Short mmCIF file of C-alpha atoms and ligand atoms in Angstrom, two decimals:
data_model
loop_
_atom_site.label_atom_id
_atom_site.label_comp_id
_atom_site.label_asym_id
_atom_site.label_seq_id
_atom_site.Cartn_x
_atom_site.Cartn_y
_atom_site.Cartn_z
CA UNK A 1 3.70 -9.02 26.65
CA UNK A 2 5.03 -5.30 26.24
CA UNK A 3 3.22 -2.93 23.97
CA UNK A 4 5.43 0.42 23.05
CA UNK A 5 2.65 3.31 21.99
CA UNK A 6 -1.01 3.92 22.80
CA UNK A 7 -2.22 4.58 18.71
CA UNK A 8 -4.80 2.80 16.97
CA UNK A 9 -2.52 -0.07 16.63
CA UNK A 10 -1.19 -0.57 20.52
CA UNK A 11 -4.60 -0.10 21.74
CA UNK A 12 -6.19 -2.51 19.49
CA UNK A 13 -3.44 -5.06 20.00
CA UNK A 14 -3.82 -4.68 24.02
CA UNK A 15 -7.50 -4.77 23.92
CA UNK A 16 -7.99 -8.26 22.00
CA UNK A 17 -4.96 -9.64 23.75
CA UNK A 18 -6.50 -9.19 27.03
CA UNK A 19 -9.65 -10.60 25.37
CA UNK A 20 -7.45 -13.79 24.56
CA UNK A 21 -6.22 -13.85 28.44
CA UNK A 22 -2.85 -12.54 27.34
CA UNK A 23 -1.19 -10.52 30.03
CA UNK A 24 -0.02 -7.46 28.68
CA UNK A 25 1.06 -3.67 29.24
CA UNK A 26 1.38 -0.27 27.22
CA UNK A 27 4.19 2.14 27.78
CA UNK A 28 3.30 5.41 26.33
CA UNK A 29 5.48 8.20 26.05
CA UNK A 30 2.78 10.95 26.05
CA UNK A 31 -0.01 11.94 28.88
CA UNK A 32 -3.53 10.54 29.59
CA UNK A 33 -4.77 13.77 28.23
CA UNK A 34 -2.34 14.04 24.92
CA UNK A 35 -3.11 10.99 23.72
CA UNK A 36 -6.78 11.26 23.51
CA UNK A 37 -7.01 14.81 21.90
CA UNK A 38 -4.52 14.51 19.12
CA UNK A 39 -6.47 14.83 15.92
CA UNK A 40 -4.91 12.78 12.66
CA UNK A 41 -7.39 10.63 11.01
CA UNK A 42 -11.12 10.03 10.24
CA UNK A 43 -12.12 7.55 7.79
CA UNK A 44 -12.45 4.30 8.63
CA UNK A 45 -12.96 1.28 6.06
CA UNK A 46 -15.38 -1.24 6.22
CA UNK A 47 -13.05 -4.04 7.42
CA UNK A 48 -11.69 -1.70 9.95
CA UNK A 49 -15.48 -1.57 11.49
CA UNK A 50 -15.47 -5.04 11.18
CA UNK A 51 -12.55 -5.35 13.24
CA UNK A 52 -13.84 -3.06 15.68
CA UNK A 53 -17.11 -4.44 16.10
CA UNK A 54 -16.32 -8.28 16.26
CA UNK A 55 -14.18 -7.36 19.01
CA UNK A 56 -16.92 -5.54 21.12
CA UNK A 57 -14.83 -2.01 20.32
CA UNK A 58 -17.33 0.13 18.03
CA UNK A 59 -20.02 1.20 20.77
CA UNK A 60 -18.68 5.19 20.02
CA UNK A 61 -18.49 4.29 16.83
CA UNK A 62 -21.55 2.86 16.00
CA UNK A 63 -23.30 5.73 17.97
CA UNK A 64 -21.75 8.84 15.90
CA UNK A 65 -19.90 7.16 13.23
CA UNK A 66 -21.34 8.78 9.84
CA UNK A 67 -21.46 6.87 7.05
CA UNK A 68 -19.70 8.47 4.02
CA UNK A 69 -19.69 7.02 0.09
CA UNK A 70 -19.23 9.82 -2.28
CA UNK A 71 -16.33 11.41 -3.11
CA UNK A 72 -16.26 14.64 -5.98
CA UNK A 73 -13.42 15.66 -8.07
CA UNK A 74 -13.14 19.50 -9.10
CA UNK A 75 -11.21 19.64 -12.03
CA UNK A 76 -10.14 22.01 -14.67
CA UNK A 77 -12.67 19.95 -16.84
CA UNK A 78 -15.58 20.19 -14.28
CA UNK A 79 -16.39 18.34 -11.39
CA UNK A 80 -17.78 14.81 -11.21
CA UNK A 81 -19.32 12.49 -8.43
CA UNK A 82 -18.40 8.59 -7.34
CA UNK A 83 -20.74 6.89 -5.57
CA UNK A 84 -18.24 4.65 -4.06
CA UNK A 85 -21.01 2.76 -1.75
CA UNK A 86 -22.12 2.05 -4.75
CA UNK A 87 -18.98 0.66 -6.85
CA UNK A 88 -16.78 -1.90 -6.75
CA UNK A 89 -16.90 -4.05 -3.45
CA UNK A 90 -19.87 -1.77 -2.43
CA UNK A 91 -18.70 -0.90 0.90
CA UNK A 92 -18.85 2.89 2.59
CA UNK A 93 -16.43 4.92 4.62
CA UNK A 94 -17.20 5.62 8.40
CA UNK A 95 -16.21 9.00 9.61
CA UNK A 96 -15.14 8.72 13.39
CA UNK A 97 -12.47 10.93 14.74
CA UNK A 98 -8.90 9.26 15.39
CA UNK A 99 -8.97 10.74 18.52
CA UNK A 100 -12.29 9.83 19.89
CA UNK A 101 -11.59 6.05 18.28
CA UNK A 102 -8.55 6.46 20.73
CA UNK A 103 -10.39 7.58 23.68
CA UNK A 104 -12.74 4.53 23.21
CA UNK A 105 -10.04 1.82 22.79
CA UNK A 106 -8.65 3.37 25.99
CA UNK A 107 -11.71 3.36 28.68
CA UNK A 108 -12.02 -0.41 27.07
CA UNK A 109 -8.68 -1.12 27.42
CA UNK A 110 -8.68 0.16 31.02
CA UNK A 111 -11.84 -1.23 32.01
CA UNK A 112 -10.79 -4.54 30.96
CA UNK A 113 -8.01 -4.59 33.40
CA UNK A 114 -5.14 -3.45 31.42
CA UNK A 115 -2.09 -2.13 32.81
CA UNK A 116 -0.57 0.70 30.71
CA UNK A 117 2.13 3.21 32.01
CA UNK A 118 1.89 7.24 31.03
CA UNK A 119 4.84 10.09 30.18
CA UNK A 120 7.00 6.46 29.84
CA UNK A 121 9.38 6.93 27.07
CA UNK A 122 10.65 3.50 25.63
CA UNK A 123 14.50 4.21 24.78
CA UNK A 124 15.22 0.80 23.27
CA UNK A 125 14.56 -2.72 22.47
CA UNK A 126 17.68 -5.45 23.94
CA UNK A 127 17.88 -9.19 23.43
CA UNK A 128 15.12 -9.55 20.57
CA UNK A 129 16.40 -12.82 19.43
CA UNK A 130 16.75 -14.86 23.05
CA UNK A 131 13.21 -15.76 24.90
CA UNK A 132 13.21 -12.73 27.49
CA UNK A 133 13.71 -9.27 25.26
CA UNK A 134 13.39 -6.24 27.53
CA UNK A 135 12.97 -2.45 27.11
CA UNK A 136 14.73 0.20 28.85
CA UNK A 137 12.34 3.38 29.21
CA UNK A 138 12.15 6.48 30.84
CA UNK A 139 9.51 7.03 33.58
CA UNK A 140 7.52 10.18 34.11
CA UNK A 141 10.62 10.93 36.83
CA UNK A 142 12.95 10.59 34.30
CA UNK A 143 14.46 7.84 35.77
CA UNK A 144 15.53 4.86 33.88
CA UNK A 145 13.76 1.42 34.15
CA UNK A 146 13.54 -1.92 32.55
CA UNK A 147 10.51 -3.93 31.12
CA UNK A 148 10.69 -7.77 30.53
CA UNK A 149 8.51 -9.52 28.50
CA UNK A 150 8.00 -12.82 26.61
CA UNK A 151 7.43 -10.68 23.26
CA UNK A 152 7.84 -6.90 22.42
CA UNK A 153 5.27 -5.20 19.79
CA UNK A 154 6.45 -1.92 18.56
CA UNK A 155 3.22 -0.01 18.18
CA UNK A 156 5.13 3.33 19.06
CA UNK A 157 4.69 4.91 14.91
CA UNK A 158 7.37 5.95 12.75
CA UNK A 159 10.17 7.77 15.13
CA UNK A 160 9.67 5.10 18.12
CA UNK A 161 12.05 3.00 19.89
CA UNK A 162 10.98 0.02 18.12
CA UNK A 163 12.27 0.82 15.03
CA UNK A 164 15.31 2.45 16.09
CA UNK A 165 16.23 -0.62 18.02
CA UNK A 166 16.58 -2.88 14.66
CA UNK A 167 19.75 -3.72 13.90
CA UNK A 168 21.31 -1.97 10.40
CA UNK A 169 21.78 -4.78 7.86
CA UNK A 170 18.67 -6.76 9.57
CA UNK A 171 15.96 -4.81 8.20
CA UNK A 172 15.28 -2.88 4.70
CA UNK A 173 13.52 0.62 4.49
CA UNK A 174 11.86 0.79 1.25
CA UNK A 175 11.74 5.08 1.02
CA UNK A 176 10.39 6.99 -0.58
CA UNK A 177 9.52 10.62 -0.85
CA UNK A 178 6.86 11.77 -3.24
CA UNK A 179 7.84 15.25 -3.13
CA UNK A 180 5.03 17.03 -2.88
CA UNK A 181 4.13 18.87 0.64
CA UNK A 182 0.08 19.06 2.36
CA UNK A 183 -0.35 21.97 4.47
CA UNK A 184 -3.42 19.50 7.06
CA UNK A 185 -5.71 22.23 8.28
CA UNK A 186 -8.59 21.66 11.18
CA UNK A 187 -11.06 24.10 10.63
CA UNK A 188 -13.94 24.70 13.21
CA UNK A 189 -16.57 25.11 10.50
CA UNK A 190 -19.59 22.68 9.26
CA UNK A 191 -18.46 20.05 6.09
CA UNK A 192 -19.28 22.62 3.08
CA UNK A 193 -20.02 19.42 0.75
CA UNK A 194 -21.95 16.23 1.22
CA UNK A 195 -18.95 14.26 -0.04
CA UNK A 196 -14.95 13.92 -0.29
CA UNK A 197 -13.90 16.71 -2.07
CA UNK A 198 -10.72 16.45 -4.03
CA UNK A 199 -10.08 19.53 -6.24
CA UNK A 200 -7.54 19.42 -8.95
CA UNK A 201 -5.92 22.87 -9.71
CA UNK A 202 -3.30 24.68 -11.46
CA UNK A 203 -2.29 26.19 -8.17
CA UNK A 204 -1.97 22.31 -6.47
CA UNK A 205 -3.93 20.43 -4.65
CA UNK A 206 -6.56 21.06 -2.26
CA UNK A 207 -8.84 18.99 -0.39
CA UNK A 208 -11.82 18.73 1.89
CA UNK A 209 -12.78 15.96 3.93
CA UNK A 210 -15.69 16.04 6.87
CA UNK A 211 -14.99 15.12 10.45
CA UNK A 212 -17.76 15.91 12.32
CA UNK A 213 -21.47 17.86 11.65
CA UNK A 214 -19.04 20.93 12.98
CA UNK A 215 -15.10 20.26 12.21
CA UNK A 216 -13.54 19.92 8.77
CA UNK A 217 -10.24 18.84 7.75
CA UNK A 218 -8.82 20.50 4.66
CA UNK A 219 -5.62 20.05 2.41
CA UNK A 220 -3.58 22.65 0.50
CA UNK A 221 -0.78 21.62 -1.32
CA UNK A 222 2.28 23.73 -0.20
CA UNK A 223 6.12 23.69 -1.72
CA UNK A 224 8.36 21.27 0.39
CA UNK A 225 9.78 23.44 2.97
CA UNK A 226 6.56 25.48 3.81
CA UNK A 227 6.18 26.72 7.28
CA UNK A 228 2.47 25.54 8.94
CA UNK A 229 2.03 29.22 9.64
CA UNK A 230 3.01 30.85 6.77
CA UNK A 231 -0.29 32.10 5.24
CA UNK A 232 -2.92 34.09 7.48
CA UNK A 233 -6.34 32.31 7.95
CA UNK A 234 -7.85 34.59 5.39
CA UNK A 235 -5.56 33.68 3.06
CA UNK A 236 -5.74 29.82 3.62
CA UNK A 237 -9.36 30.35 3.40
CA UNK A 238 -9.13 32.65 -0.15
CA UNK A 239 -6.81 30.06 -1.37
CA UNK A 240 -9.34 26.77 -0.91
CA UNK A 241 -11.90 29.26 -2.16
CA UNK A 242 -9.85 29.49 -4.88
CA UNK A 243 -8.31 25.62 -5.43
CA UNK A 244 -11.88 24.41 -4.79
CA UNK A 245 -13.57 26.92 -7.51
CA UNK A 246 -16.02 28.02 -4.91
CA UNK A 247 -17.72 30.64 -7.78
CA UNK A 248 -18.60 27.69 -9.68
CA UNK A 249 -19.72 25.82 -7.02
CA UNK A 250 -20.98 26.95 -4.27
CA UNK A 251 -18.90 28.57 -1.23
CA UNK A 252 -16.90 27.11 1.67
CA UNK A 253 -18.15 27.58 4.88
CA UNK A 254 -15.56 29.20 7.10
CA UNK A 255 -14.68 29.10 10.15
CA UNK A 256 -11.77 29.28 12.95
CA UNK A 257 -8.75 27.09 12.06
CA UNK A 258 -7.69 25.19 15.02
CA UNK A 259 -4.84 22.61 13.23
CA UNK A 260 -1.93 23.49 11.14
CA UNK A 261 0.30 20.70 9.96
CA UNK A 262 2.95 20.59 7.28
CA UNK A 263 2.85 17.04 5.53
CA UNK A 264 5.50 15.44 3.55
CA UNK A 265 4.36 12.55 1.36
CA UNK A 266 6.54 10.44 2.38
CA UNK A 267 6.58 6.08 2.08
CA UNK A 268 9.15 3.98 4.24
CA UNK A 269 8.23 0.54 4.50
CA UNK A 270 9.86 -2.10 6.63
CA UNK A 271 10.68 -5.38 5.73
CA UNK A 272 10.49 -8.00 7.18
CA UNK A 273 8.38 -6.72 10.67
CA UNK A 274 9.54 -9.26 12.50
CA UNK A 275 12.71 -9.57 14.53
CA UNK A 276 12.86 -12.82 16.81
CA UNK A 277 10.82 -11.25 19.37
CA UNK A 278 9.94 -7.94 18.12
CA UNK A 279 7.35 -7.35 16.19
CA UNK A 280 6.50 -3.96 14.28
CA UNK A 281 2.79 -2.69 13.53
CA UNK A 282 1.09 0.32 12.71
CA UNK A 283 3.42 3.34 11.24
CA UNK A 284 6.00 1.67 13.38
CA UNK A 285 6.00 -1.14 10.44
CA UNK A 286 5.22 1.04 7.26
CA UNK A 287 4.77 5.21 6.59
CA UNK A 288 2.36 5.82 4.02
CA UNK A 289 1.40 9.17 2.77
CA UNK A 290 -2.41 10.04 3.71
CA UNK A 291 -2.89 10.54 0.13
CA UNK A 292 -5.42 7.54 0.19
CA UNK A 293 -6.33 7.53 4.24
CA UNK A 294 -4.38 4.30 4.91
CA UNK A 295 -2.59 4.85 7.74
CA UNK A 296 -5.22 4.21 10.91
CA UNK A 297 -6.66 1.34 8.56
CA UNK A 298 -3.37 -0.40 8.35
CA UNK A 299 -2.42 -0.27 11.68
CA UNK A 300 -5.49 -1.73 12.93
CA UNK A 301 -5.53 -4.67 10.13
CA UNK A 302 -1.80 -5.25 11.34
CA UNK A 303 -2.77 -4.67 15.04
CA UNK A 304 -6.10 -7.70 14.71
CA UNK A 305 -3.22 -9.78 12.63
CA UNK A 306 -0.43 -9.90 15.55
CA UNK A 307 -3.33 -10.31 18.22
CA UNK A 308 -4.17 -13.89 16.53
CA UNK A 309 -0.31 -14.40 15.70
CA UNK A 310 0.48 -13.57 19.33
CA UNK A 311 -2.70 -15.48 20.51
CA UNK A 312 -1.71 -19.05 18.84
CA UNK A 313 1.70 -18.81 19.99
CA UNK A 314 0.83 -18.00 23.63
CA UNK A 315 -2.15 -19.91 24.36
CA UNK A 316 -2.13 -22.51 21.84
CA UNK A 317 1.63 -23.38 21.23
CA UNK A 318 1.36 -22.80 17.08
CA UNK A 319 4.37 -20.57 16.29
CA UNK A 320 3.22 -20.68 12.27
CA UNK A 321 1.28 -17.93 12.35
CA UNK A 322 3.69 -15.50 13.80
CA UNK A 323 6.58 -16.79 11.35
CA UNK A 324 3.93 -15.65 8.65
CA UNK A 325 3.39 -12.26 10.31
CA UNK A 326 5.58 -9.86 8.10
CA UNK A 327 4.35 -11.34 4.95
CA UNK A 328 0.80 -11.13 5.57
CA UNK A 329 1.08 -7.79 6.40
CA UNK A 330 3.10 -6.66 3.53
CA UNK A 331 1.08 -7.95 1.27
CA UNK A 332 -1.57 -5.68 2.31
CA UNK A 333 0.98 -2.77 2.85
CA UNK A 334 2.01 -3.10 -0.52
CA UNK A 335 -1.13 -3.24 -2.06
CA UNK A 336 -2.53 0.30 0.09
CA UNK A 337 1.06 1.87 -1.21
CA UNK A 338 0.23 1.42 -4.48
CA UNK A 339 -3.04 2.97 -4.54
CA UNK A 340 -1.93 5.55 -2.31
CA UNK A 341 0.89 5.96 -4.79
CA UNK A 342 -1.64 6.15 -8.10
CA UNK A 343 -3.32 8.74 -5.61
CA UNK A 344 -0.97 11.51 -5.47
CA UNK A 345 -0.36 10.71 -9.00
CA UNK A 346 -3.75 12.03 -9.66
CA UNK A 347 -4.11 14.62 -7.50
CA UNK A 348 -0.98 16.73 -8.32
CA UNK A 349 1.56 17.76 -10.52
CA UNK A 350 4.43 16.57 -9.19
CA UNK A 351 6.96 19.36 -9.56
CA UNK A 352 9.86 18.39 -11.80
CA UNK A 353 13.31 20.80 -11.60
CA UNK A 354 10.80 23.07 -14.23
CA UNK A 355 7.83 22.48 -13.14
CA UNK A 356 4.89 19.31 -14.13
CA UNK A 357 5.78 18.46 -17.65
CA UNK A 358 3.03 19.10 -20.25
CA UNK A 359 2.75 15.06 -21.20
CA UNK A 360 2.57 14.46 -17.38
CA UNK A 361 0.00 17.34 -17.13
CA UNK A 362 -1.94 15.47 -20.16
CA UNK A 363 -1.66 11.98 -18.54
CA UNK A 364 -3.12 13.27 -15.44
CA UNK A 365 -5.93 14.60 -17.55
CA UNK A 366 -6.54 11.23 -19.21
CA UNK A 367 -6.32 9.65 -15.69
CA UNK A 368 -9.22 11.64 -14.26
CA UNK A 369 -11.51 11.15 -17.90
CA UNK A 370 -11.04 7.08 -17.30
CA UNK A 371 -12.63 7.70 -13.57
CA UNK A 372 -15.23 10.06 -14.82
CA UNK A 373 -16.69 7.78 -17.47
CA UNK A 374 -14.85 3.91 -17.26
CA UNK A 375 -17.29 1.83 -15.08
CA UNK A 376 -14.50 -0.08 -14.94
CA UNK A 377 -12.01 2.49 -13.34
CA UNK A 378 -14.26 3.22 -11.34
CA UNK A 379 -15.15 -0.24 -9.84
CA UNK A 380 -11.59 -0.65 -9.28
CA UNK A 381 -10.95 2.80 -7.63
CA UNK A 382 -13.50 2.06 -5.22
CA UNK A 383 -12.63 -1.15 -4.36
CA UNK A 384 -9.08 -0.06 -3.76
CA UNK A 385 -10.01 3.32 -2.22
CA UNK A 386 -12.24 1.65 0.41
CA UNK A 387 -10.46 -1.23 0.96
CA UNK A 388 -7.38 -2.66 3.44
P1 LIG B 1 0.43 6.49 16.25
O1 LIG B 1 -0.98 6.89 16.15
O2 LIG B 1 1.48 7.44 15.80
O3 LIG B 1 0.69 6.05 17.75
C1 LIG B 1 1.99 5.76 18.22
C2 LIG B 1 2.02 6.01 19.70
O4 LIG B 1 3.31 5.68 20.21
C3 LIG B 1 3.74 6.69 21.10
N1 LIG B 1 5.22 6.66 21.10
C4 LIG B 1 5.94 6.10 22.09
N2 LIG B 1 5.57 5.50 23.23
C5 LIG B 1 6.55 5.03 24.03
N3 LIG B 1 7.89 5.15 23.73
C6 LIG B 1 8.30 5.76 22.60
N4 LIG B 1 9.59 5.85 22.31
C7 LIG B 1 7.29 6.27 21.72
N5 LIG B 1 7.34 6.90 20.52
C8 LIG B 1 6.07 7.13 20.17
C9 LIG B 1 3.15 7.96 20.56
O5 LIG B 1 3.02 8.96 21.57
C10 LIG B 1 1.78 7.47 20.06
O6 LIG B 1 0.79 7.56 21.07
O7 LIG B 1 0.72 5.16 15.42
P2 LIG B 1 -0.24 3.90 15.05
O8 LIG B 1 -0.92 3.35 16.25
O9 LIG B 1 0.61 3.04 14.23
O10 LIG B 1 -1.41 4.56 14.14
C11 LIG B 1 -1.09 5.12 12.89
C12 LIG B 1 -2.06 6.26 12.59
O11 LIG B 1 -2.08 7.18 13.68
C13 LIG B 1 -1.67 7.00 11.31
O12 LIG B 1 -1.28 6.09 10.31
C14 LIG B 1 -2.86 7.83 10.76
O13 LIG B 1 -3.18 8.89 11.63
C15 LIG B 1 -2.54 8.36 9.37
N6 LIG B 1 -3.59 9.26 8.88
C16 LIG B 1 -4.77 8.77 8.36
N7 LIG B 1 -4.99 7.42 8.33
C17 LIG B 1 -6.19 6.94 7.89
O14 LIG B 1 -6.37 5.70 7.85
N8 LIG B 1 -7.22 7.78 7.49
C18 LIG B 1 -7.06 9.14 7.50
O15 LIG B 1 -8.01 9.86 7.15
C19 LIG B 1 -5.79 9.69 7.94
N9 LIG B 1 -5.60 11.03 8.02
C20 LIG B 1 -3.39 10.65 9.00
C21 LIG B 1 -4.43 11.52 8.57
C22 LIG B 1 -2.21 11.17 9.54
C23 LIG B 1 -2.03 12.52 9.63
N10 LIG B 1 -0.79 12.98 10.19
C24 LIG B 1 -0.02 12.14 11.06
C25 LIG B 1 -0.06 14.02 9.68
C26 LIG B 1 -4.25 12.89 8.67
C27 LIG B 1 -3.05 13.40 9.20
C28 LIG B 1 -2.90 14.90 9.30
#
């Protein structure tokens, strides 16, 4: 068994393979050190723990995970809390850097035996529908090579060779982009609220979303096109001052910014995920904006899903559950696009050739009253917001 990519999704896929006795190893086209200090994600849903913990994977986790279940929303009306813990299918957040998660599913992954190759750049995936595909790669020579296997999983995210190796006409990109822009900002400063805070503004967008008791991830929504270092730190810093109407409630605690990343909202999911013997997960399989925090979730439910696929066909001889593979996932997929989708609808004005219209404006408005004060909304949001 080949893995392409050492994300959430490869390295959960290689870890409970090798649990099942499945041979298998990870070509990755960055470094040791790359991989396990690139900073994306954070909040992890409940099933996602579950995942990690039935599997012996959450020892980090469980250690400095933080539990999280409140989100606030700054609006021009005022601000309200959710309880989220609280609502709907009652379940919290855990806060646990991507990157340390990473780092974790690696020393396991390792430790367990597991063979996985560094600075190896998969170029493409050949002979997907006979029993013997293979990968060509690069190795950290730059010489060519060639990887056999009895399946191929293409954990290696959205530009990797497993998706550039599906034939046209064989697979359908569902696209789409939401056209709005998220300027992702690390900032080396203590959480400056005791929640998610999502602040609705006339200038766009702007968000706030712990890491760790000393890091902070923050959004400003920027016009399509923006360049990641386009406004000074002071005025990043003036600007969430600003978006998150710090006068009224209470200032931002500032501090060195460390991460600058422009974000298109952006959708593209892939249907179906599997070809013969190539199988997609993770971003490889569907892009979802991180309007909603989706992405690491996904991959992982995908990444548990193709381990017990991959498991029944291998060591049991039951091909059914890999034939049902794509659809399983999409269903999911779908769902977390959706509320991703009724996301970004809330949080911004989506700019029209002139600007939000004034009925959008007013829907948006009557969007953000039902969560305030429907029970119902707000059982659903939470269930959907937490959920996979
Ligand atoms: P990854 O993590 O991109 O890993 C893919 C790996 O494949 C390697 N690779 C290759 N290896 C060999 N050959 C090739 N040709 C290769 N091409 C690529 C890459 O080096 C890499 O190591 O994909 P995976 O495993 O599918 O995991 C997906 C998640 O990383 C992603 O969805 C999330 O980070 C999205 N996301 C968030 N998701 C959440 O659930 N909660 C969040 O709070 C959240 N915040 C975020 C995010 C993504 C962000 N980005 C990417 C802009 C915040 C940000 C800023």
């Amino acid at each position: 068994m080949v893995i392409l990519g050492a994300g959430p999704a490869g390295l959960v896929l290689g870890n409970l393979l090798l649990r099942a006795g499945i041979d298998c190893a990870i070509l990755e086209r960055s470094g040791r050190d790359d991989i396990r200090h690139r900073q994306r994600a954070g909040f992890l849903a409940a099933h996602t723990v579950g995942v990690l913990a039935r599997n012996g994977l959450d020892e980090g986790l469980s250690r400095y995970g933080q539990e999280h279940r409140v989100c606030e929303f700054r609006t021009v009306d005022g601000r309200f809390r959710l309880d989220y813990g609280r609502l709907g299918a009652k379940e919290p957040h855990t806060v646990y850097p991507q990157h340390r998660l990473v780092a974790d599913l690696l020393d396991s992954f390792l430790g367990a035996g597991g063979r996985i190759r560094f600075d190896t750049e998969a170029l493409a995936v050949h002979d997907t529908d006979g029993p013997a595909p293979s990968v060509t790669v690069r190795d950290p020579d730059g010489h060519p090579g060639r990887w056999q296997a009895r399946y191929v999983a293409a954990c290696d995210g959205q530009h990797g060779a497993g998706r550039r190796s599906l034939r046209p006409g064989a697979v359908r990109h569902n696209r789409r982009d939401h056209g709005v822009s998220w300027l992702g900002l690390l900032a080396e400063a203590p959480p400056s609220l005791d929640a998610v805070g999502y602040a609705v503004h006339p200038h766009g967008f702007a968000g706030h979303m712990a890491r760790s008791t000393d890091i902070t991830r923050y959004y400003l929504q920027c016009t399509p096109g923006t360049r990641a270092d386009a406004w000074s730190d002071t005025c990043v810093w003036d600007e969430l001052d600003t978006r998150m109407r710090a006068a009224d409630y209470g200032p931002l605690t500032r501090g060195r910014i460390v991460q600058r990343t422009v974000v298109g909202l952006r959708s593209d999911v892939l249907e179906p995920l599997r070809h013969g013997r190539l199988l997609l997960a993770g971003d490889a399989a569907a892009l979802i904006s991180p309007s909603a925090a989706k992405g690491a979730n996904l991959a992982i439910l995908e990444a548990e899903l193709l381990a017990h696929a991959l498991t029944a066909a291998l060591v049991h001889g039951d091909a059914a559950p890999l034939d049902r593979y794509s659809d399983r996932c999409l269903t999911h997929i779908w769902r977390a696009q959706e509320f991703s989708h009724w996301m970004i609808g809330l949080l911004h004005a989506v700019p029209g050739a002139e600007g939000a219209s004034p009925f959008e404006e007013r829907m948006r408005g009557s969007r953000l009253a039902a969560l305030r004060d429907s029970p119902t909304t707000q059982d659903w949001f939470a269930e959907n917001y937490v959920g996979v």
